[in-house]
Amino acid sequence: QVQLVESGGGMVQAGGSLRLSCAASGSTRSINLIGWYRQAPGKQRELVARMNSDGTTHYADSVKGRFTMSRDNAKNTAYLQMNSLKPEDTAVYYCNAVTMRMYWGQGTQVTVSS
């Protein structure tokens, strides 16, 4: 079992920055893939960024060059640094971890005003 807790969401003006955190607990050594997804009202949940166990990262085209995913293995925490935020980045952001199963956090709201 893996538990995920996101934090760091909030309201920011366009062009601003936020850093999201995802603290993992439980069977963290079993995590093969960790990622960030988001879901805007009326839209499907979409991948934002993901990181393999070897540190390789993949970003959605819409966030490339603006968002950076990182992790601190000692703290069992993944981060999503979001810069140059746009109103279209407004969504609930979810942390996701994959072992033999898939786990989700509860989500954190990010609101970007124009």
PDB file of C-alpha atoms in Angstrom:
ATOM      1  CA  GLN A   1       0.000   0.000   0.000  1.00  0.00           C
ATOM      2  CA  VAL A   2       1.106   3.518  -0.805  1.00  0.00           C
ATOM      3  CA  GLN A   3      -0.386   6.700   0.583  1.00  0.00           C
ATOM      4  CA  LEU A   4       0.026  10.003  -1.236  1.00  0.00           C
ATOM      5  CA  VAL A   5      -0.613  13.469   0.165  1.00  0.00           C
ATOM      6  CA  GLU A   6      -0.408  16.531  -2.058  1.00  0.00           C
ATOM      7  CA  SER A   7       0.139  20.076  -0.867  1.00  0.00           C
ATOM      8  CA  GLY A   8       1.123  23.445  -2.240  1.00  0.00           C
ATOM      9  CA  GLY A   9      -1.884  24.374  -4.310  1.00  0.00           C
ATOM     10  CA  GLY A  10      -3.470  27.792  -4.178  1.00  0.00           C
ATOM     11  CA  MET A  11      -4.434  30.868  -6.122  1.00  0.00           C
ATOM     12  CA  VAL A  12      -1.946  32.802  -8.209  1.00  0.00           C
ATOM     13  CA  GLN A  13      -2.027  35.381 -10.959  1.00  0.00           C
ATOM     14  CA  ALA A  14      -1.047  34.517 -14.496  1.00  0.00           C
ATOM     15  CA  GLY A  15       2.713  34.450 -14.839  1.00  0.00           C
ATOM     16  CA  GLY A  16       3.183  33.391 -11.253  1.00  0.00           C
ATOM     17  CA  SER A  17       4.644  30.231  -9.779  1.00  0.00           C
ATOM     18  CA  LEU A  18       3.644  27.470  -7.413  1.00  0.00           C
ATOM     19  CA  ARG A  19       5.385  24.351  -6.170  1.00  0.00           C
ATOM     20  CA  LEU A  20       3.342  21.258  -5.458  1.00  0.00           C
ATOM     21  CA  SER A  21       4.559  18.513  -3.166  1.00  0.00           C
ATOM     22  CA  CYS A  22       3.544  14.866  -3.023  1.00  0.00           C
ATOM     23  CA  ALA A  23       4.571  13.051   0.134  1.00  0.00           C
ATOM     24  CA  ALA A  24       4.519   9.275  -0.204  1.00  0.00           C
ATOM     25  CA  SER A  25       4.368   6.776   2.631  1.00  0.00           C
ATOM     26  CA  GLY A  26       3.937   3.048   2.959  1.00  0.00           C
ATOM     27  CA  SER A  27       5.574   0.733   0.408  1.00  0.00           C
ATOM     28  CA  THR A  28       7.471   3.528  -1.321  1.00  0.00           C
ATOM     29  CA  ARG A  29      10.282   1.218  -2.464  1.00  0.00           C
ATOM     30  CA  SER A  30       7.752  -0.523  -4.690  1.00  0.00           C
ATOM     31  CA  ILE A  31       6.997   2.652  -6.653  1.00  0.00           C
ATOM     32  CA  ASN A  32       8.045   2.266 -10.296  1.00  0.00           C
ATOM     33  CA  LEU A  33       6.535   5.442 -11.630  1.00  0.00           C
ATOM     34  CA  ILE A  34       5.317   8.645 -10.012  1.00  0.00           C
ATOM     35  CA  GLY A  35       3.468  11.386 -11.757  1.00  0.00           C
ATOM     36  CA  TRP A  36       1.264  14.429 -11.678  1.00  0.00           C
ATOM     37  CA  TYR A  37      -2.122  14.615 -13.364  1.00  0.00           C
ATOM     38  CA  ARG A  38      -4.693  17.367 -13.456  1.00  0.00           C
ATOM     39  CA  GLN A  39      -8.388  17.648 -14.023  1.00  0.00           C
ATOM     40  CA  ALA A  40     -10.146  20.845 -14.950  1.00  0.00           C
ATOM     41  CA  PRO A  41     -13.927  21.242 -14.554  1.00  0.00           C
ATOM     42  CA  GLY A  42     -15.763  19.387 -17.280  1.00  0.00           C
ATOM     43  CA  LYS A  43     -12.593  17.834 -18.662  1.00  0.00           C
ATOM     44  CA  GLN A  44     -10.904  14.472 -18.392  1.00  0.00           C
ATOM     45  CA  ARG A  45      -7.960  13.925 -16.114  1.00  0.00           C
ATOM     46  CA  GLU A  46      -4.724  14.400 -18.048  1.00  0.00           C
ATOM     47  CA  LEU A  47      -1.083  13.641 -17.506  1.00  0.00           C
ATOM     48  CA  VAL A  48       1.082  16.623 -16.616  1.00  0.00           C
ATOM     49  CA  ALA A  49       4.419  14.984 -15.849  1.00  0.00           C
ATOM     50  CA  ARG A  50       5.768  11.626 -14.785  1.00  0.00           C
ATOM     51  CA  MET A  51       9.080  10.299 -13.554  1.00  0.00           C
ATOM     52  CA  ASN A  52      10.405   6.762 -13.899  1.00  0.00           C
ATOM     53  CA  SER A  53      12.380   5.031 -11.175  1.00  0.00           C
ATOM     54  CA  ASP A  54      15.601   5.930 -13.031  1.00  0.00           C
ATOM     55  CA  GLY A  55      14.714   9.615 -12.912  1.00  0.00           C
ATOM     56  CA  THR A  56      13.654   9.947 -16.533  1.00  0.00           C
ATOM     57  CA  THR A  57      10.894  12.510 -16.840  1.00  0.00           C
ATOM     58  CA  HIS A  58       8.160  13.075 -19.397  1.00  0.00           C
ATOM     59  CA  TYR A  59       6.059  16.204 -19.720  1.00  0.00           C
ATOM     60  CA  ALA A  60       2.857  17.036 -21.479  1.00  0.00           C
ATOM     61  CA  ASP A  61       3.451  19.381 -24.402  1.00  0.00           C
ATOM     62  CA  SER A  62       1.298  22.023 -22.759  1.00  0.00           C
ATOM     63  CA  VAL A  63       3.677  22.364 -19.791  1.00  0.00           C
ATOM     64  CA  LYS A  64       7.086  21.749 -21.359  1.00  0.00           C
ATOM     65  CA  GLY A  65       9.517  24.500 -20.502  1.00  0.00           C
ATOM     66  CA  ARG A  66       7.287  25.797 -17.703  1.00  0.00           C
ATOM     67  CA  PHE A  67       6.906  22.883 -15.274  1.00  0.00           C
ATOM     68  CA  THR A  68       9.668  20.822 -13.724  1.00  0.00           C
ATOM     69  CA  MET A  69       9.215  17.595 -11.821  1.00  0.00           C
ATOM     70  CA  SER A  70      11.738  16.473  -9.233  1.00  0.00           C
ATOM     71  CA  ARG A  71      11.961  14.165  -6.259  1.00  0.00           C
ATOM     72  CA  ASP A  72      13.750  13.843  -2.967  1.00  0.00           C
ATOM     73  CA  ASN A  73      14.202  10.157  -2.259  1.00  0.00           C
ATOM     74  CA  ALA A  74      15.308  10.793   1.316  1.00  0.00           C
ATOM     75  CA  LYS A  75      11.992  12.522   2.013  1.00  0.00           C
ATOM     76  CA  ASN A  76       9.899  10.232  -0.209  1.00  0.00           C
ATOM     77  CA  THR A  77       8.539  13.377  -1.786  1.00  0.00           C
ATOM     78  CA  ALA A  78       7.966  14.393  -5.389  1.00  0.00           C
ATOM     79  CA  TYR A  79       7.629  17.998  -6.479  1.00  0.00           C
ATOM     80  CA  LEU A  80       6.138  19.873  -9.372  1.00  0.00           C
ATOM     81  CA  GLN A  81       7.569  23.344  -9.866  1.00  0.00           C
ATOM     82  CA  MET A  82       5.141  25.332 -11.975  1.00  0.00           C
ATOM     83  CA  ASN A  83       6.338  28.594 -13.505  1.00  0.00           C
ATOM     84  CA  SER A  84       4.748  31.014 -15.958  1.00  0.00           C
ATOM     85  CA  LEU A  85       1.329  29.774 -14.948  1.00  0.00           C
ATOM     86  CA  LYS A  86      -1.594  30.385 -17.277  1.00  0.00           C
ATOM     87  CA  PRO A  87      -5.339  30.470 -16.582  1.00  0.00           C
ATOM     88  CA  GLU A  88      -5.650  27.226 -18.526  1.00  0.00           C
ATOM     89  CA  ASP A  89      -3.476  25.543 -15.891  1.00  0.00           C
ATOM     90  CA  THR A  90      -6.361  25.898 -13.454  1.00  0.00           C
ATOM     91  CA  ALA A  91      -7.313  22.422 -12.256  1.00  0.00           C
ATOM     92  CA  VAL A  92      -7.167  19.975  -9.409  1.00  0.00           C
ATOM     93  CA  TYR A  93      -3.704  18.420  -9.461  1.00  0.00           C
ATOM     94  CA  TYR A  94      -3.307  14.805  -8.402  1.00  0.00           C
ATOM     95  CA  CYS A  95      -0.243  12.819  -7.510  1.00  0.00           C
ATOM     96  CA  ASN A  96      -0.113   9.286  -8.895  1.00  0.00           C
ATOM     97  CA  ALA A  97       2.137   6.359  -8.014  1.00  0.00           C
ATOM     98  CA  VAL A  98       2.380   3.005  -9.735  1.00  0.00           C
ATOM     99  CA  THR A  99       3.558  -0.206  -8.144  1.00  0.00           C
ATOM    100  CA  MET A 100       1.687  -3.388  -8.989  1.00  0.00           C
ATOM    101  CA  ARG A 101      -1.289  -1.113  -8.457  1.00  0.00           C
ATOM    102  CA  MET A 102      -2.075   2.512  -9.075  1.00  0.00           C
ATOM    103  CA  TYR A 103      -2.498   4.976  -6.221  1.00  0.00           C
ATOM    104  CA  TRP A 104      -3.857   8.509  -6.161  1.00  0.00           C
ATOM    105  CA  GLY A 105      -3.657  11.380  -3.742  1.00  0.00           C
ATOM    106  CA  GLN A 106      -6.647  13.465  -2.758  1.00  0.00           C
ATOM    107  CA  GLY A 107      -5.716  16.324  -5.059  1.00  0.00           C
ATOM    108  CA  THR A 108      -4.833  19.972  -4.552  1.00  0.00           C
ATOM    109  CA  GLN A 109      -6.554  22.898  -6.249  1.00  0.00           C
ATOM    110  CA  VAL A 110      -4.550  25.275  -8.427  1.00  0.00           C
ATOM    111  CA  THR A 111      -6.315  28.403  -9.618  1.00  0.00           C
ATOM    112  CA  VAL A 112      -4.643  30.854 -11.990  1.00  0.00           C
ATOM    113  CA  SER A 113      -6.360  34.181 -12.534  1.00  0.00           C
ATOM    114  CA  SER A 114      -5.892  36.338 -15.606  1.00  0.00           C
TER     115      SER A 114
END
